[in-house]
């Protein structure tokens, strides 16, 4: 099977992008990153992509009259590289409905909470404020509603009594990296796909998201 053509959207530090690049360079991603796209021209994720010889495009939202116009321009650039899959890896902008629909079923996002808990921002402090005993990260298909598409897989992290927002964020981020890599790999190998509004895994529709186990493998949640 030819490797998936991957477009990555990022706005910030780019540690999830780094995990994808490292997996690609180790030959275990099952995908090739053909472009990195951003709304923040100076962000670290873009510099990282360039260091690894990956094509980048950054457009500034302030140069466009509306969210729709910006997305039209950015997603036309993305379409031009003909991606099979778009990965939002720390892309901090809402994406307009039209752009999402254009790539429905071919766009995934990584979010730092156990969705459907805590869509949106400040997920770690919200988990602490709620005294949750468990927190984590989710990879899901993107639909127009924020952080609400079918959840593919989750990584769970126990919350410690002495956790701060920073310590919890750090431990969740460590699990985000293998989670995202495993999801991209599974899609690239044809083990995972979207079927209507549900996730199909090894031919079966999932009622629950997959879990990332201690060996960094995806498995069905029992
Ligand atoms: C991650 O926590 C991701 O889940 C969220 O934004 C953060 C991006 O981190 N969507 P990085 O830029 O990949 O380091």
PDB file of N, CA and C in Angstrom, residues 63-112:
ATOM      1  N   UNK A  63      -4.826  38.938   7.290  1.00  0.00           N
ATOM      2  CA  UNK A  63      -4.802  39.350   5.885  1.00  0.00           C
ATOM      3  C   UNK A  63      -6.100  39.024   5.141  1.00  0.00           C
ATOM      4  N   UNK A  64      -7.061  38.432   5.849  1.00  0.00           N
ATOM      5  CA  UNK A  64      -8.309  38.016   5.196  1.00  0.00           C
ATOM      6  C   UNK A  64      -9.495  38.666   5.887  1.00  0.00           C
ATOM      7  N   UNK A  65     -10.561  38.862   5.120  1.00  0.00           N
ATOM      8  CA  UNK A  65     -11.718  39.591   5.640  1.00  0.00           C
ATOM      9  C   UNK A  65     -12.565  38.781   6.604  1.00  0.00           C
ATOM     10  N   UNK A  66     -12.524  37.457   6.498  1.00  0.00           N
ATOM     11  CA  UNK A  66     -13.383  36.631   7.357  1.00  0.00           C
ATOM     12  C   UNK A  66     -12.738  35.269   7.556  1.00  0.00           C
ATOM     13  N   UNK A  67     -13.265  34.545   8.545  1.00  0.00           N
ATOM     14  CA  UNK A  67     -12.788  33.180   8.795  1.00  0.00           C
ATOM     15  C   UNK A  67     -12.963  32.327   7.530  1.00  0.00           C
ATOM     16  N   UNK A  68     -14.098  32.511   6.843  1.00  0.00           N
ATOM     17  CA  UNK A  68     -14.375  31.693   5.655  1.00  0.00           C
ATOM     18  C   UNK A  68     -13.335  31.972   4.561  1.00  0.00           C
ATOM     19  N   UNK A  69     -13.003  33.252   4.381  1.00  0.00           N
ATOM     20  CA  UNK A  69     -12.018  33.591   3.332  1.00  0.00           C
ATOM     21  C   UNK A  69     -10.643  33.027   3.672  1.00  0.00           C
ATOM     22  N   UNK A  70     -10.277  33.136   4.948  1.00  0.00           N
ATOM     23  CA  UNK A  70      -8.987  32.589   5.363  1.00  0.00           C
ATOM     24  C   UNK A  70      -8.955  31.085   5.118  1.00  0.00           C
ATOM     25  N   UNK A  71     -10.011  30.410   5.556  1.00  0.00           N
ATOM     26  CA  UNK A  71     -10.035  28.948   5.405  1.00  0.00           C
ATOM     27  C   UNK A  71     -10.061  28.547   3.934  1.00  0.00           C
ATOM     28  N   UNK A  72     -10.768  29.325   3.137  1.00  0.00           N
ATOM     29  CA  UNK A  72     -10.811  29.030   1.693  1.00  0.00           C
ATOM     30  C   UNK A  72      -9.380  29.047   1.126  1.00  0.00           C
ATOM     31  N   UNK A  73      -8.623  30.072   1.524  1.00  0.00           N
ATOM     32  CA  UNK A  73      -7.244  30.196   1.021  1.00  0.00           C
ATOM     33  C   UNK A  73      -6.363  29.073   1.570  1.00  0.00           C
ATOM     34  N   UNK A  74      -6.433  28.844   2.887  1.00  0.00           N
ATOM     35  CA  UNK A  74      -5.550  27.835   3.497  1.00  0.00           C
ATOM     36  C   UNK A  74      -5.878  26.434   2.981  1.00  0.00           C
ATOM     37  N   UNK A  75      -7.174  26.121   2.947  1.00  0.00           N
ATOM     38  CA  UNK A  75      -7.539  24.758   2.550  1.00  0.00           C
ATOM     39  C   UNK A  75      -7.394  24.539   1.044  1.00  0.00           C
ATOM     40  N   UNK A  76      -7.340  25.599   0.270  1.00  0.00           N
ATOM     41  CA  UNK A  76      -7.007  25.424  -1.151  1.00  0.00           C
ATOM     42  C   UNK A  76      -5.538  25.067  -1.297  1.00  0.00           C
ATOM     43  N   UNK A  77      -4.699  25.679  -0.459  1.00  0.00           N
ATOM     44  CA  UNK A  77      -3.268  25.308  -0.452  1.00  0.00           C
ATOM     45  C   UNK A  77      -3.128  23.840  -0.042  1.00  0.00           C
ATOM     46  N   UNK A  78      -3.905  23.449   0.945  1.00  0.00           N
ATOM     47  CA  UNK A  78      -3.835  22.059   1.413  1.00  0.00           C
ATOM     48  C   UNK A  78      -4.313  21.115   0.305  1.00  0.00           C
ATOM     49  N   UNK A  79      -5.424  21.453  -0.315  1.00  0.00           N
ATOM     50  CA  UNK A  79      -5.957  20.590  -1.381  1.00  0.00           C
ATOM     51  C   UNK A  79      -4.952  20.416  -2.506  1.00  0.00           C
ATOM     52  N   UNK A  80      -4.160  21.459  -2.734  1.00  0.00           N
ATOM     53  CA  UNK A  80      -3.203  21.422  -3.856  1.00  0.00           C
ATOM     54  C   UNK A  80      -2.137  20.334  -3.667  1.00  0.00           C
ATOM     55  N   UNK A  81      -1.870  19.942  -2.429  1.00  0.00           N
ATOM     56  CA  UNK A  81      -0.875  18.869  -2.243  1.00  0.00           C
ATOM     57  C   UNK A  81      -1.539  17.488  -2.182  1.00  0.00           C
ATOM     58  N   UNK A  82      -2.844  17.464  -2.405  1.00  0.00           N
ATOM     59  CA  UNK A  82      -3.620  16.222  -2.498  1.00  0.00           C
ATOM     60  C   UNK A  82      -3.389  15.271  -1.316  1.00  0.00           C
ATOM     61  N   UNK A  83      -3.725  15.730  -0.118  1.00  0.00           N
ATOM     62  CA  UNK A  83      -3.525  14.846   1.037  1.00  0.00           C
ATOM     63  C   UNK A  83      -4.610  13.770   1.113  1.00  0.00           C
ATOM     64  N   UNK A  84      -4.229  12.613   1.641  1.00  0.00           N
ATOM     65  CA  UNK A  84      -5.231  11.584   1.953  1.00  0.00           C
ATOM     66  C   UNK A  84      -5.815  11.855   3.336  1.00  0.00           C
ATOM     67  N   UNK A  85      -4.997  12.474   4.193  1.00  0.00           N
ATOM     68  CA  UNK A  85      -5.421  12.707   5.577  1.00  0.00           C
ATOM     69  C   UNK A  85      -4.842  14.040   6.045  1.00  0.00           C
ATOM     70  N   UNK A  86      -5.664  14.807   6.765  1.00  0.00           N
ATOM     71  CA  UNK A  86      -5.192  16.051   7.391  1.00  0.00           C
ATOM     72  C   UNK A  86      -5.188  15.828   8.905  1.00  0.00           C
ATOM     73  N   UNK A  87      -4.062  16.134   9.530  1.00  0.00           N
ATOM     74  CA  UNK A  87      -3.949  15.972  10.984  1.00  0.00           C
ATOM     75  C   UNK A  87      -3.839  17.349  11.621  1.00  0.00           C
ATOM     76  N   UNK A  88      -4.788  17.690  12.469  1.00  0.00           N
ATOM     77  CA  UNK A  88      -4.689  18.926  13.250  1.00  0.00           C
ATOM     78  C   UNK A  88      -3.904  18.569  14.511  1.00  0.00           C
ATOM     79  N   UNK A  89      -2.694  19.090  14.610  1.00  0.00           N
ATOM     80  CA  UNK A  89      -1.796  18.731  15.712  1.00  0.00           C
ATOM     81  C   UNK A  89      -1.441  20.019  16.438  1.00  0.00           C
ATOM     82  N   UNK A  90      -2.369  20.472  17.285  1.00  0.00           N
ATOM     83  CA  UNK A  90      -2.148  21.745  17.954  1.00  0.00           C
ATOM     84  C   UNK A  90      -2.460  22.911  17.030  1.00  0.00           C
ATOM     85  N   UNK A  91      -3.506  22.754  16.221  1.00  0.00           N
ATOM     86  CA  UNK A  91      -3.968  23.869  15.374  1.00  0.00           C
ATOM     87  C   UNK A  91      -5.033  24.601  16.188  1.00  0.00           C
ATOM     88  N   UNK A  92      -4.749  25.867  16.527  1.00  0.00           N
ATOM     89  CA  UNK A  92      -5.532  26.542  17.552  1.00  0.00           C
ATOM     90  C   UNK A  92      -6.653  27.434  17.004  1.00  0.00           C
ATOM     91  N   UNK A  93      -7.058  27.208  15.764  1.00  0.00           N
ATOM     92  CA  UNK A  93      -8.137  28.018  15.191  1.00  0.00           C
ATOM     93  C   UNK A  93      -9.357  27.160  14.892  1.00  0.00           C
ATOM     94  N   UNK A  94     -10.521  27.746  15.097  1.00  0.00           N
ATOM     95  CA  UNK A  94     -11.744  27.078  14.653  1.00  0.00           C
ATOM     96  C   UNK A  94     -11.717  26.998  13.134  1.00  0.00           C
ATOM     97  N   UNK A  95     -12.186  25.912  12.602  1.00  0.00           N
ATOM     98  CA  UNK A  95     -12.204  25.741  11.147  1.00  0.00           C
ATOM     99  C   UNK A  95     -13.656  25.865  10.681  1.00  0.00           C
ATOM    100  N   UNK A  96     -13.865  26.665   9.623  1.00  0.00           N
ATOM    101  CA  UNK A  96     -15.235  26.928   9.189  1.00  0.00           C
ATOM    102  C   UNK A  96     -15.870  25.671   8.590  1.00  0.00           C
ATOM    103  N   UNK A  97     -17.193  25.667   8.635  1.00  0.00           N
ATOM    104  CA  UNK A  97     -17.960  24.479   8.248  1.00  0.00           C
ATOM    105  C   UNK A  97     -17.631  24.004   6.834  1.00  0.00           C
ATOM    106  N   UNK A  98     -17.523  24.960   5.921  1.00  0.00           N
ATOM    107  CA  UNK A  98     -17.271  24.601   4.525  1.00  0.00           C
ATOM    108  C   UNK A  98     -15.952  23.850   4.360  1.00  0.00           C
ATOM    109  N   UNK A  99     -14.919  24.342   5.055  1.00  0.00           N
ATOM    110  CA  UNK A  99     -13.606  23.685   4.951  1.00  0.00           C
ATOM    111  C   UNK A  99     -13.652  22.293   5.574  1.00  0.00           C
ATOM    112  N   UNK A 100     -14.365  22.183   6.684  1.00  0.00           N
ATOM    113  CA  UNK A 100     -14.468  20.861   7.336  1.00  0.00           C
ATOM    114  C   UNK A 100     -15.195  19.900   6.399  1.00  0.00           C
ATOM    115  N   UNK A 101     -16.294  20.374   5.809  1.00  0.00           N
ATOM    116  CA  UNK A 101     -17.082  19.482   4.963  1.00  0.00           C
ATOM    117  C   UNK A 101     -16.303  19.027   3.737  1.00  0.00           C
ATOM    118  N   UNK A 102     -15.455  19.917   3.243  1.00  0.00           N
ATOM    119  CA  UNK A 102     -14.655  19.566   2.070  1.00  0.00           C
ATOM    120  C   UNK A 102     -13.772  18.340   2.355  1.00  0.00           C
ATOM    121  N   UNK A 103     -13.346  18.205   3.609  1.00  0.00           N
ATOM    122  CA  UNK A 103     -12.427  17.105   3.954  1.00  0.00           C
ATOM    123  C   UNK A 103     -13.033  16.146   4.985  1.00  0.00           C
ATOM    124  N   UNK A 104     -14.344  16.130   5.058  1.00  0.00           N
ATOM    125  CA  UNK A 104     -15.014  15.277   6.066  1.00  0.00           C
ATOM    126  C   UNK A 104     -14.564  13.815   5.935  1.00  0.00           C
ATOM    127  N   UNK A 105     -14.230  13.229   7.074  1.00  0.00           N
ATOM    128  CA  UNK A 105     -13.782  11.823   7.055  1.00  0.00           C
ATOM    129  C   UNK A 105     -12.304  11.686   6.740  1.00  0.00           C
ATOM    130  N   UNK A 106     -11.665  12.815   6.412  1.00  0.00           N
ATOM    131  CA  UNK A 106     -10.229  12.767   6.087  1.00  0.00           C
ATOM    132  C   UNK A 106      -9.443  13.738   6.963  1.00  0.00           C
ATOM    133  N   UNK A 107     -10.072  14.200   8.035  1.00  0.00           N
ATOM    134  CA  UNK A 107      -9.381  15.167   8.906  1.00  0.00           C
ATOM    135  C   UNK A 107      -9.550  14.712  10.366  1.00  0.00           C
ATOM    136  N   UNK A 108      -8.412  14.597  11.077  1.00  0.00           N
ATOM    137  CA  UNK A 108      -8.456  14.204  12.489  1.00  0.00           C
ATOM    138  C   UNK A 108      -7.777  15.276  13.336  1.00  0.00           C
ATOM    139  N   UNK A 109      -8.101  15.247  14.633  1.00  0.00           N
ATOM    140  CA  UNK A 109      -7.570  16.255  15.559  1.00  0.00           C
ATOM    141  C   UNK A 109      -7.141  15.552  16.841  1.00  0.00           C
ATOM    142  N   UNK A 110      -6.098  16.066  17.482  1.00  0.00           N
ATOM    143  CA  UNK A 110      -5.756  15.570  18.812  1.00  0.00           C
ATOM    144  C   UNK A 110      -6.139  16.618  19.838  1.00  0.00           C
ATOM    145  N   UNK A 111      -6.842  16.154  20.881  1.00  0.00           N
ATOM    146  CA  UNK A 111      -7.396  17.072  21.885  1.00  0.00           C
ATOM    147  C   UNK A 111      -7.005  16.574  23.274  1.00  0.00           C
ATOM    148  N   UNK A 112      -6.555  17.482  24.150  1.00  0.00           N
ATOM    149  CA  UNK A 112      -6.059  17.039  25.453  1.00  0.00           C
ATOM    150  C   UNK A 112      -7.147  16.861  26.516  1.00  0.00           C
TER     151      UNK A 112
END
